[in-house]
């Protein structure tokens, strides 16, 4: 029987799990009285990063809000795999309206709660990268600009996975999707395109913006908890690998997510009112190839022959992140 | 039914004038309907507004094409816009101008009207005097009351006070009163002149 | 209280007395005066804890209300024209979710060419979205319909559009009786939602529904509309008892006794048509008029009853199904299926073209003489059309239609008519 050596990163050291942590800092999921926002039995694929991220984020939110939570969901994988009647996996009041309006619907929920004087209830809006950076961007920007009391969670798997892997404004350069095919001289998604939503969120001057990854679920829980404690518009951008869309092994979801962080391609940081206030240092820097080679969407870069220019360009992005966010040394 | 058409330029309070006239008629116990020419015109563009006054409910919604009264808030529109189109043969015309009727060269359009139905007076000057701005719309309503006798001066005053409570309203009312007196005198004089 | 007031201001006044809890709006002419006034009332605290959300688009406006309504708030917005189309996806969504949102449509043409003036193209474009659509004849009815709309919407858990002609009504100053808040309260009880986002009793709203149940969900929406056909007369009757005036209703006849010809229309043009009917009756022409007050659901049974004994129907409508003709007339024809009487379609008032009494009279005379082309476009300038068609036959790169037509007509913004 083949075995795989597993490393544990949960606690900020290389030690395993929660047993060694004090009570206060243990993960929500380790508690006997843990909540269950998103029940088992949903229809996500094996190794789905989004299901994992949503479960951890919302359980932490439930805990932080003492279960006084309402969630609004954009159309997308999360909505589809969690909701088909009569098998809704949601244990919280949950609403899905449209693909492009989740932030506005959440603003409406918040406005109604304010009108009714129910200030104790937390409102969350959530969606994938397509719903967030593309089709729902106008509503999101409006929600930010008004500083509505909503926490927005973006589960970024870097393409439209629900419709079958098409390019979004969050798809990384050179990635192959079904609308950025590797054909002739076109090496996947054009370089120099796409948008950095955490930075755009910061430009709105909202009180709290953070990035998180399923690679560090404890950090994700902490950021959700922090965000719940802040009033106004808050944005959390969560990196969630998609085995189907990225062509990665479902068993490697955590590993892929971790390599995105450790390579510097997905920087973890927190910003308050438009300024970065904290970033999570990389523990062990890895070259981007380590991340790319686990995903068939980048297979065309790795060769043979290797597309050294493309890999250098991706490495340059990672290096720039490391400098910008002070991730190393 | 009386139909009134206001001509002016965007920013001169043409729509407000029509609404104030309707409000004054309402205060007289009449039925009134006021509406703008529904334009997207900006400041300075030629605009219109309409007012209908009747003793019973007004149902019709079409544009006023055969007005009984034409009020010209801006004399620079004369000879630019077809101001008097459809004017009824017994209609009235009230023009805001510092010039007298005989130098405005309107005989071609207005000679068919009965004596004393046309009046030009410097309404903007009254606006300047009382409101420090050349607003002619309120003085013209005073002139309208004097010229046509269709609404009472007191109703115009109370309409203005309702719409603009306080100092601005009182300044407007003062301008309306002077306009009323001015036009009453003027039409009497003009009638006298023409009769001679 | 009897007052002389602009339609939009009157609607805002009455809206405040309907005690909405969340209002979201994006500006578009000619809806603006309504929401401007409401924003003042909210800021002054005249509508309790009501929240006024200034959103970034009409799509967001209705989306905010979707969230607010599902959270148990009484919700309101107003829009027009492009704004309604921009929120189209949310319009269907609100109805599909069964949220009793009330929205004023200040009816306006839909571009291109861009046109801010009144016709019914906007609400017609979304007639089948699942919203109840009520049309106001005058400003008194417009305000009364808003009071009724909240009660109707909340009774059925179904959204309602109150359609009032842009500018013609929204910007018209006329006398209205504004009922006081206590009267409105007595007619309109507080909103009791049938579904609610509540942390203490969690539900999932808006989940995916597959082929096995979708038709049933849709049928129930249809069923709610059929219920509305019964409920609207009840609500208008209760309204009359309460406020001592008739307002709203499915359809209202005017001088239909002994009428040979029925002119059917919706909205403010009804007033002009009534004047025309009176005039023709004086000339012994047996014509009457029927106002369709509720367009969706379409009151077929009631209309069929009113048209008994009529031998000719003229539908005057402010919209155009391009390539077909009338939209309302298609519904009327369906209503009259099996009865062999002519139904004339008259397209009038597009893009704010004034509908004159003289043109209407002439048209009715022509219809009696079987001289109307189908569909008949009231006051259409055929010379200009012929010229433009000829020009486009001769020149491939003929350029934009609207610009050339305007050039041909030498239309000045100041022209009177």
Tab-separated table of N, CA, C and O in Angstrom, chain C residues 146-209:
chain	number	residue	atom	x	y	z
C	146	UNK	N	-51.555	52.860	-5.362
C	146	UNK	CA	-50.398	52.488	-4.530
C	146	UNK	C	-50.860	51.895	-3.189
C	146	UNK	O	-50.270	50.935	-2.705
C	147	UNK	N	-51.882	52.482	-2.627
C	147	UNK	CA	-52.394	51.936	-1.355
C	147	UNK	C	-52.912	50.523	-1.594
C	147	UNK	O	-52.612	49.592	-0.838
C	148	UNK	N	-53.670	50.373	-2.680
C	148	UNK	CA	-54.224	49.050	-3.006
C	148	UNK	C	-53.110	48.054	-3.339
C	148	UNK	O	-53.198	46.879	-3.015
C	149	UNK	N	-52.060	48.566	-4.007
C	149	UNK	CA	-50.998	47.673	-4.497
C	149	UNK	C	-50.302	46.950	-3.347
C	149	UNK	O	-50.037	45.748	-3.441
C	150	UNK	N	-50.016	47.688	-2.265
C	150	UNK	CA	-49.350	47.020	-1.138
C	150	UNK	C	-50.250	45.934	-0.557
C	150	UNK	O	-49.792	44.836	-0.239
C	151	UNK	N	-51.529	46.255	-0.433
C	151	UNK	CA	-52.435	45.258	0.161
C	151	UNK	C	-52.572	44.035	-0.742
C	151	UNK	O	-52.538	42.890	-0.285
C	152	UNK	N	-52.677	44.304	-2.031
C	152	UNK	CA	-52.797	43.224	-3.011
C	152	UNK	C	-51.523	42.375	-3.033
C	152	UNK	O	-51.581	41.138	-2.968
C	153	UNK	N	-50.386	43.047	-3.121
C	153	UNK	CA	-49.101	42.340	-3.201
C	153	UNK	C	-48.907	41.454	-1.978
C	153	UNK	O	-48.531	40.285	-2.099
C	154	UNK	N	-49.206	42.019	-0.822
C	154	UNK	CA	-48.939	41.276	0.408
C	154	UNK	C	-49.972	40.176	0.646
C	154	UNK	O	-49.660	39.140	1.225
C	155	UNK	N	-51.186	40.392	0.159
C	155	UNK	CA	-52.197	39.338	0.285
C	155	UNK	C	-51.805	38.116	-0.538
C	155	UNK	O	-52.035	36.978	-0.129
C	156	UNK	N	-51.210	38.358	-1.711
C	156	UNK	CA	-50.890	37.258	-2.614
C	156	UNK	C	-49.423	36.847	-2.558
C	156	UNK	O	-49.028	35.861	-3.168
C	157	UNK	N	-48.606	37.641	-1.871
C	157	UNK	CA	-47.155	37.496	-1.925
C	157	UNK	C	-46.692	37.477	-3.379
C	157	UNK	O	-46.078	36.523	-3.863
C	158	UNK	N	-47.003	38.561	-4.045
C	158	UNK	CA	-46.727	38.686	-5.477
C	158	UNK	C	-46.432	40.160	-5.748
C	158	UNK	O	-47.122	41.029	-5.230
C	159	UNK	N	-45.390	40.475	-6.493
C	159	UNK	CA	-45.055	41.887	-6.695
C	159	UNK	C	-46.029	42.604	-7.625
C	159	UNK	O	-46.645	41.987	-8.486
C	160	UNK	N	-46.151	43.905	-7.408
C	160	UNK	CA	-47.116	44.711	-8.177
C	160	UNK	C	-46.422	45.948	-8.753
C	160	UNK	O	-45.699	46.642	-8.046
C	161	UNK	N	-46.667	46.199	-10.029
C	161	UNK	CA	-46.247	47.452	-10.659
C	161	UNK	C	-47.449	48.372	-10.744
C	161	UNK	O	-48.504	47.963	-11.220
C	162	UNK	N	-47.257	49.603	-10.289
C	162	UNK	CA	-48.266	50.624	-10.522
C	162	UNK	C	-47.750	51.496	-11.659
C	162	UNK	O	-46.729	52.176	-11.512
C	163	UNK	N	-48.425	51.419	-12.787
C	163	UNK	CA	-47.948	52.121	-13.970
C	163	UNK	C	-48.688	53.448	-14.100
C	163	UNK	O	-49.920	53.472	-14.124
C	164	UNK	N	-47.931	54.531	-14.144
C	164	UNK	CA	-48.539	55.841	-14.372
C	164	UNK	C	-47.745	56.538	-15.470
C	164	UNK	O	-46.518	56.462	-15.503
C	165	UNK	N	-48.468	57.196	-16.366
C	165	UNK	CA	-47.808	57.759	-17.531
C	165	UNK	C	-46.781	58.815	-17.138
C	165	UNK	O	-47.089	59.773	-16.424
C	166	UNK	N	-45.561	58.592	-17.622
C	166	UNK	CA	-44.459	59.497	-17.329
C	166	UNK	C	-44.763	60.885	-17.855
C	166	UNK	O	-45.325	61.031	-18.954
C	167	UNK	N	-44.421	61.904	-17.103
C	167	UNK	CA	-44.683	63.308	-17.410
C	167	UNK	C	-46.173	63.615	-17.446
C	167	UNK	O	-46.636	64.476	-16.718
C	168	UNK	N	-46.917	62.883	-18.299
C	168	UNK	CA	-48.342	63.186	-18.453
C	168	UNK	C	-49.024	63.166	-17.084
C	168	UNK	O	-49.844	64.029	-16.772
C	169	UNK	N	-48.659	62.190	-16.261
C	169	UNK	CA	-49.190	62.154	-14.901
C	169	UNK	C	-48.128	62.540	-13.864
C	169	UNK	O	-48.393	63.345	-12.978
C	170	UNK	N	-46.934	61.972	-13.999
C	170	UNK	CA	-45.936	62.209	-12.941
C	170	UNK	C	-45.617	63.693	-12.773
C	170	UNK	O	-45.338	64.148	-11.676
C	171	UNK	N	-45.640	64.433	-13.870
C	171	UNK	CA	-45.257	65.841	-13.805
C	171	UNK	C	-46.463	66.769	-13.942
C	171	UNK	O	-46.291	67.973	-14.113
C	172	UNK	N	-47.656	66.201	-13.907
C	172	UNK	CA	-48.848	67.044	-14.030
C	172	UNK	C	-49.328	67.441	-12.641
C	172	UNK	O	-49.449	66.607	-11.749
C	173	UNK	N	-49.620	68.732	-12.506
C	173	UNK	CA	-50.206	69.215	-11.264
C	173	UNK	C	-51.717	69.175	-11.438
C	173	UNK	O	-52.249	69.745	-12.394
C	174	UNK	N	-52.406	68.492	-10.552
C	174	UNK	CA	-53.871	68.456	-10.607
C	174	UNK	C	-54.412	68.185	-9.210
C	174	UNK	O	-53.670	67.796	-8.313
C	175	UNK	N	-55.698	68.407	-9.013
C	175	UNK	CA	-56.235	68.215	-7.665
C	175	UNK	C	-56.295	66.727	-7.297
C	175	UNK	O	-56.670	65.893	-8.120
C	176	UNK	N	-55.873	66.422	-6.076
C	176	UNK	CA	-55.983	65.053	-5.569
C	176	UNK	C	-56.424	65.102	-4.111
C	176	UNK	O	-56.139	66.058	-3.398
C	177	UNK	N	-57.105	64.047	-3.725
C	177	UNK	CA	-57.490	63.903	-2.328
C	177	UNK	C	-56.491	62.942	-1.680
C	177	UNK	O	-56.424	61.768	-2.050
C	178	UNK	N	-55.710	63.452	-0.745
C	178	UNK	CA	-54.711	62.620	-0.067
C	178	UNK	C	-55.289	62.111	1.247
C	178	UNK	O	-55.471	62.891	2.186
C	179	UNK	N	-55.569	60.824	1.334
C	179	UNK	CA	-56.092	60.306	2.600
C	179	UNK	C	-55.036	60.396	3.704
C	179	UNK	O	-53.843	60.298	3.428
C	180	UNK	N	-55.477	60.600	4.926
C	180	UNK	CA	-54.496	60.728	6.002
C	180	UNK	C	-53.982	59.349	6.425
C	180	UNK	O	-54.505	58.307	6.034
C	181	UNK	N	-52.891	59.383	7.215
C	181	UNK	CA	-52.177	58.155	7.556
C	181	UNK	C	-53.074	57.156	8.291
C	181	UNK	O	-53.010	55.948	8.039
C	182	UNK	N	-53.917	57.660	9.171
C	182	UNK	CA	-54.769	56.753	9.960
C	182	UNK	C	-55.722	55.985	9.042
C	182	UNK	O	-55.951	54.780	9.222
C	183	UNK	N	-56.236	56.687	8.031
C	183	UNK	CA	-57.117	56.038	7.065
C	183	UNK	C	-56.389	54.946	6.292
C	183	UNK	O	-56.921	53.875	6.056
C	184	UNK	N	-55.172	55.283	5.887
C	184	UNK	CA	-54.377	54.304	5.134
C	184	UNK	C	-54.057	53.109	6.031
C	184	UNK	O	-54.170	51.957	5.613
C	185	UNK	N	-53.682	53.392	7.270
C	185	UNK	CA	-53.380	52.309	8.221
C	185	UNK	C	-54.568	51.358	8.375
C	185	UNK	O	-54.391	50.139	8.463
C	186	UNK	N	-55.742	51.930	8.412
C	186	UNK	CA	-56.929	51.097	8.624
C	186	UNK	C	-57.194	50.187	7.432
C	186	UNK	O	-57.760	49.101	7.575
C	187	UNK	N	-56.779	50.648	6.254
C	187	UNK	CA	-57.003	49.831	5.048
C	187	UNK	C	-55.845	48.860	4.820
C	187	UNK	O	-56.044	47.752	4.321
C	188	UNK	N	-54.649	49.305	5.182
C	188	UNK	CA	-53.441	48.546	4.860
C	188	UNK	C	-52.761	48.058	6.140
C	188	UNK	O	-52.020	48.789	6.777
C	189	UNK	N	-52.989	46.803	6.520
C	189	UNK	CA	-52.383	46.291	7.760
C	189	UNK	C	-50.878	46.108	7.581
C	189	UNK	O	-50.394	46.050	6.462
C	190	UNK	N	-50.126	45.997	8.691
C	190	UNK	CA	-48.680	45.772	8.576
C	190	UNK	C	-48.376	44.494	7.794
C	190	UNK	O	-49.182	43.559	7.782
C	191	UNK	N	-47.221	44.483	7.175
C	191	UNK	CA	-46.808	43.364	6.323
C	191	UNK	C	-46.482	42.125	7.160
C	191	UNK	O	-45.680	42.183	8.079
C	192	UNK	N	-47.142	41.032	6.824
C	192	UNK	CA	-46.852	39.733	7.454
C	192	UNK	C	-46.282	38.811	6.388
C	192	UNK	O	-47.024	38.263	5.592
C	193	UNK	N	-44.963	38.641	6.361
C	193	UNK	CA	-44.367	37.842	5.275
C	193	UNK	C	-44.745	36.369	5.357
C	193	UNK	O	-44.945	35.837	6.453
C	194	UNK	N	-44.835	35.736	4.203
C	194	UNK	CA	-45.095	34.289	4.190
C	194	UNK	C	-43.786	33.509	4.204
C	194	UNK	O	-43.770	32.314	4.455
C	195	UNK	N	-42.698	34.184	3.893
C	195	UNK	CA	-41.371	33.552	3.970
C	195	UNK	C	-40.419	34.599	4.519
C	195	UNK	O	-40.550	35.785	4.225
C	196	UNK	N	-39.478	34.143	5.319
C	196	UNK	CA	-38.658	35.112	6.043
C	196	UNK	C	-37.267	34.553	6.304
C	196	UNK	O	-37.124	33.407	6.728
C	197	UNK	N	-36.263	35.389	6.032
C	197	UNK	CA	-34.891	35.043	6.416
C	197	UNK	C	-34.750	35.356	7.900
C	197	UNK	O	-34.673	36.518	8.285
C	198	UNK	N	-34.766	34.314	8.706
C	198	UNK	CA	-34.784	34.518	10.151
C	198	UNK	C	-33.795	33.558	10.804
C	198	UNK	O	-33.967	32.337	10.712
C	199	UNK	N	-32.755	34.087	11.449
C	199	UNK	CA	-31.757	33.205	12.071
C	199	UNK	C	-32.368	32.241	13.096
C	199	UNK	O	-31.793	31.190	13.370
C	200	UNK	N	-33.513	32.591	13.645
C	200	UNK	CA	-34.119	31.716	14.644
C	200	UNK	C	-35.002	30.636	14.030
C	200	UNK	O	-35.502	29.768	14.733
C	201	UNK	N	-35.202	30.709	12.722
C	201	UNK	CA	-36.008	29.697	12.038
C	201	UNK	C	-35.525	29.637	10.585
C	201	UNK	O	-36.203	30.099	9.684
C	202	UNK	N	-34.327	29.044	10.395
C	202	UNK	CA	-33.681	29.157	9.076
C	202	UNK	C	-34.438	28.445	7.952
C	202	UNK	O	-34.940	27.329	8.151
C	203	UNK	N	-34.512	29.123	6.811
C	203	UNK	CA	-35.024	28.491	5.587
C	203	UNK	C	-34.062	28.839	4.459
C	203	UNK	O	-33.329	29.816	4.544
C	204	UNK	N	-34.096	28.015	3.412
C	204	UNK	CA	-33.370	28.336	2.185
C	204	UNK	C	-34.370	28.903	1.190
C	204	UNK	O	-35.392	28.278	0.908
C	205	UNK	N	-34.084	30.084	0.680
C	205	UNK	CA	-34.968	30.719	-0.310
C	205	UNK	C	-34.200	30.837	-1.621
C	205	UNK	O	-33.050	31.268	-1.629
C	206	UNK	N	-34.852	30.457	-2.708
C	206	UNK	CA	-34.225	30.635	-4.015
C	206	UNK	C	-33.337	29.482	-4.427
C	206	UNK	O	-32.402	29.658	-5.203
C	207	UNK	N	-33.631	28.312	-3.906
C	207	UNK	CA	-32.837	27.140	-4.273
C	207	UNK	C	-33.168	26.694	-5.695
C	207	UNK	O	-34.176	27.083	-6.275
C	208	UNK	N	-32.276	25.881	-6.220
C	208	UNK	CA	-32.495	25.378	-7.574
C	208	UNK	C	-33.676	24.402	-7.592
C	208	UNK	O	-33.835	23.596	-6.688
C	209	UNK	N	-34.478	24.519	-8.637
C	209	UNK	CA	-35.617	23.617	-8.811
C	209	UNK	C	-35.504	22.985	-10.191
C	209	UNK	O	-35.381	23.688	-11.193
